[in-house]
Amino acid sequence: MTGTTIFDSILKGEIPCDEVYSDEHCLAFRDIQPQAPVHILVIPRTRLINLNYAELEDKELLGHLLIIAARVAKQESLENWRAVINNGDKAGQTVFHLHIHVIGGRNLAWPPG
Ligand code: AMP
């Protein structure tokens, strides 16, 4: 869980991605296995495994990621959408580099599975 992930390779440009937003703190790109018509991942450029590892000093970065998630949703013309962060394998996390899923474009059931 502590090694690098495929997202490091995407950030380095070693693996292509369908980028929708980029700045000095984060990158947003389309999920390769979309679960909805719009499914985008917003990831920090610095690695944080997941929210279990977040410290108070990460608050600016975490706030930035949420604002960018909302900006990306707006860019995609989404008014109704969901931000999802899976923390840990039993919660569905498969890539251990923090990411916000921006999911929308269809009705979303609640509760999630
Ligand atoms: P999670 O299961 O919350 O860790 O989400 C990881 C997400 O990364 C999954 O939805 C995958 O489909 C997605 N993913 C994995 N590899 C890539 C890739 N190369 N490009 C885009 N999305 C990816």
mmCIF file of C-alpha atoms and ligand atoms in Angstrom:
data_model
loop_
_atom_site.group_PDB
_atom_site.id
_atom_site.type_symbol
_atom_site.label_atom_id
_atom_site.label_comp_id
_atom_site.label_asym_id
_atom_site.label_seq_id
_atom_site.Cartn_x
_atom_site.Cartn_y
_atom_site.Cartn_z
ATOM 1 C CA MET A 1 0.000 0.000 0.000
ATOM 2 C CA THR A 2 2.983 2.317 0.401
ATOM 3 C CA GLY A 3 4.554 1.964 -3.071
ATOM 4 C CA THR A 4 3.786 4.141 -6.042
ATOM 5 C CA THR A 5 0.566 3.705 -7.944
ATOM 6 C CA ILE A 6 -0.634 3.998 -11.529
ATOM 7 C CA PHE A 7 -1.673 7.560 -10.714
ATOM 8 C CA ASP A 8 2.015 8.490 -10.183
ATOM 9 C CA SER A 9 2.661 7.268 -13.736
ATOM 10 C CA ILE A 10 -0.255 9.350 -15.009
ATOM 11 C CA LEU A 11 1.030 12.430 -13.154
ATOM 12 C CA LYS A 12 4.482 11.923 -14.689
ATOM 13 C CA GLY A 13 2.950 11.579 -18.157
ATOM 14 C CA GLU A 14 4.232 8.014 -18.508
ATOM 15 C CA ILE A 15 0.668 6.737 -18.962
ATOM 16 C CA PRO A 16 -1.841 8.791 -20.959
ATOM 17 C CA CYS A 17 -5.069 10.027 -19.477
ATOM 18 C CA ASP A 18 -8.134 11.871 -20.737
ATOM 19 C CA GLU A 19 -7.384 15.104 -18.890
ATOM 20 C CA VAL A 20 -10.167 17.553 -18.113
ATOM 21 C CA TYR A 21 -8.392 19.903 -15.677
ATOM 22 C CA SER A 22 -4.873 20.504 -14.404
ATOM 23 C CA ASP A 23 -3.153 22.938 -12.064
ATOM 24 C CA GLU A 24 -0.103 22.985 -9.790
ATOM 25 C CA HIS A 25 -1.919 21.061 -7.047
ATOM 26 C CA CYS A 26 -4.059 18.522 -8.850
ATOM 27 C CA LEU A 27 -5.043 16.733 -12.027
ATOM 28 C CA ALA A 28 -8.502 15.645 -13.142
ATOM 29 C CA PHE A 29 -9.107 13.010 -15.806
ATOM 30 C CA ARG A 30 -11.840 10.656 -16.989
ATOM 31 C CA ASP A 31 -12.088 7.289 -15.258
ATOM 32 C CA ILE A 32 -11.045 4.460 -17.559
ATOM 33 C CA GLN A 33 -14.023 2.351 -16.368
ATOM 34 C CA PRO A 34 -16.805 4.921 -16.027
ATOM 35 C CA GLN A 35 -19.693 4.042 -13.729
ATOM 36 C CA ALA A 36 -21.869 6.849 -15.102
ATOM 37 C CA PRO A 37 -21.989 9.085 -18.206
ATOM 38 C CA VAL A 38 -19.658 11.466 -16.363
ATOM 39 C CA HIS A 39 -17.001 9.846 -14.174
ATOM 40 C CA ILE A 40 -13.923 11.930 -13.460
ATOM 41 C CA LEU A 41 -11.150 11.488 -10.924
ATOM 42 C CA VAL A 42 -9.551 14.459 -9.179
ATOM 43 C CA ILE A 43 -6.160 13.572 -7.707
ATOM 44 C CA PRO A 44 -3.543 15.576 -5.800
ATOM 45 C CA ARG A 45 -0.082 15.890 -7.356
ATOM 46 C CA THR A 46 1.439 15.018 -3.985
ATOM 47 C CA ARG A 47 0.629 11.529 -2.809
ATOM 48 C CA LEU A 48 -1.735 10.978 0.072
ATOM 49 C CA ILE A 49 -2.882 7.360 0.372
ATOM 50 C CA ASN A 50 -6.399 8.217 1.499
ATOM 51 C CA LEU A 51 -8.212 10.333 4.088
ATOM 52 C CA ASN A 52 -7.041 8.037 6.895
ATOM 53 C CA TYR A 53 -3.619 9.576 6.380
ATOM 54 C CA ALA A 54 -4.763 13.210 6.156
ATOM 55 C CA GLU A 55 -3.439 15.702 8.692
ATOM 56 C CA LEU A 56 -4.575 19.206 9.512
ATOM 57 C CA GLU A 57 -1.716 20.506 7.384
ATOM 58 C CA ASP A 58 -3.476 18.931 4.374
ATOM 59 C CA LYS A 59 -6.594 21.057 4.817
ATOM 60 C CA GLU A 60 -5.757 23.546 2.064
ATOM 61 C CA LEU A 61 -5.060 20.768 -0.415
ATOM 62 C CA LEU A 62 -8.228 18.878 0.524
ATOM 63 C CA GLY A 63 -10.291 22.039 0.214
ATOM 64 C CA HIS A 64 -8.701 22.718 -3.151
ATOM 65 C CA LEU A 65 -9.579 19.225 -4.399
ATOM 66 C CA LEU A 66 -13.231 19.683 -3.417
ATOM 67 C CA ILE A 67 -13.459 23.075 -5.110
ATOM 68 C CA ILE A 68 -11.910 21.645 -8.259
ATOM 69 C CA ALA A 69 -14.282 18.655 -8.135
ATOM 70 C CA ALA A 70 -17.174 21.139 -8.148
ATOM 71 C CA ARG A 71 -15.571 23.161 -10.950
ATOM 72 C CA VAL A 72 -15.125 20.034 -13.041
ATOM 73 C CA ALA A 73 -18.755 19.037 -12.406
ATOM 74 C CA LYS A 74 -19.853 22.494 -13.584
ATOM 75 C CA GLN A 75 -17.587 22.205 -16.629
ATOM 76 C CA GLU A 76 -19.444 18.974 -17.437
ATOM 77 C CA SER A 77 -22.812 20.785 -17.017
ATOM 78 C CA LEU A 78 -23.696 18.659 -13.980
ATOM 79 C CA GLU A 79 -26.117 20.153 -11.470
ATOM 80 C CA ASN A 80 -26.716 16.853 -9.674
ATOM 81 C CA TRP A 81 -23.645 14.805 -9.032
ATOM 82 C CA ARG A 82 -21.802 12.884 -6.350
ATOM 83 C CA ALA A 83 -18.300 13.205 -4.905
ATOM 84 C CA VAL A 84 -16.993 9.867 -3.646
ATOM 85 C CA ILE A 85 -13.767 9.071 -1.812
ATOM 86 C CA ASN A 86 -13.164 5.393 -1.085
ATOM 87 C CA ASN A 87 -10.882 4.923 1.934
ATOM 88 C CA GLY A 88 -9.469 1.411 2.285
ATOM 89 C CA ASP A 89 -9.881 -1.756 0.259
ATOM 90 C CA LYS A 90 -13.076 -2.863 2.011
ATOM 91 C CA ALA A 91 -14.609 0.490 1.065
ATOM 92 C CA GLY A 92 -13.755 -0.128 -2.585
ATOM 93 C CA GLN A 93 -10.398 1.641 -2.818
ATOM 94 C CA THR A 94 -8.227 -0.011 -5.453
ATOM 95 C CA VAL A 95 -5.713 2.761 -6.168
ATOM 96 C CA PHE A 96 -3.928 3.935 -3.035
ATOM 97 C CA HIS A 97 -3.464 7.552 -4.042
ATOM 98 C CA LEU A 98 -6.273 9.758 -2.770
ATOM 99 C CA HIS A 99 -8.844 10.612 -5.422
ATOM 100 C CA ILE A 100 -12.278 12.162 -5.577
ATOM 101 C CA HIS A 101 -14.684 10.461 -7.949
ATOM 102 C CA VAL A 102 -16.959 13.012 -9.641
ATOM 103 C CA ILE A 103 -19.942 10.976 -10.794
ATOM 104 C CA GLY A 104 -23.042 12.202 -12.607
ATOM 105 C CA GLY A 105 -25.149 12.235 -15.731
ATOM 106 C CA ARG A 106 -27.668 9.685 -14.473
ATOM 107 C CA ASN A 107 -29.861 9.186 -11.403
ATOM 108 C CA LEU A 108 -27.720 8.037 -8.479
ATOM 109 C CA ALA A 109 -29.185 5.602 -5.965
ATOM 110 C CA TRP A 110 -28.851 5.985 -2.206
ATOM 111 C CA PRO A 111 -27.529 4.307 -0.127
ATOM 112 C CA PRO A 112 -24.505 3.335 -2.212
ATOM 113 C CA GLY A 113 -23.517 -0.332 -2.161
HETATM 114 P P1 AMP B 1 -11.008 3.393 -6.347
HETATM 115 O O1 AMP B 1 -11.628 2.051 -6.603
HETATM 116 O O2 AMP B 1 -11.867 4.321 -5.508
HETATM 117 O O3 AMP B 1 -9.607 3.270 -5.817
HETATM 118 O O4 AMP B 1 -10.939 4.107 -7.752
HETATM 119 C C1 AMP B 1 -9.885 3.913 -8.641
HETATM 120 C C2 AMP B 1 -10.411 4.266 -9.990
HETATM 121 O O5 AMP B 1 -9.309 4.453 -10.864
HETATM 122 C C3 AMP B 1 -11.301 3.210 -10.623
HETATM 123 O O6 AMP B 1 -12.592 3.760 -10.865
HETATM 124 C C4 AMP B 1 -10.566 2.855 -11.912
HETATM 125 O O7 AMP B 1 -11.435 2.603 -12.986
HETATM 126 C C5 AMP B 1 -9.718 4.079 -12.134
HETATM 127 N N1 AMP B 1 -8.521 3.868 -12.930
HETATM 128 C C6 AMP B 1 -7.579 2.917 -12.776
HETATM 129 N N2 AMP B 1 -6.609 3.059 -13.698
HETATM 130 C C7 AMP B 1 -6.942 4.125 -14.447
HETATM 131 C C8 AMP B 1 -6.352 4.785 -15.565
HETATM 132 N N3 AMP B 1 -5.196 4.355 -16.101
HETATM 133 N N4 AMP B 1 -6.971 5.868 -16.089
HETATM 134 C C9 AMP B 1 -8.145 6.298 -15.575
HETATM 135 N N5 AMP B 1 -8.755 5.727 -14.503
HETATM 136 C C10 AMP B 1 -8.171 4.652 -13.959
#
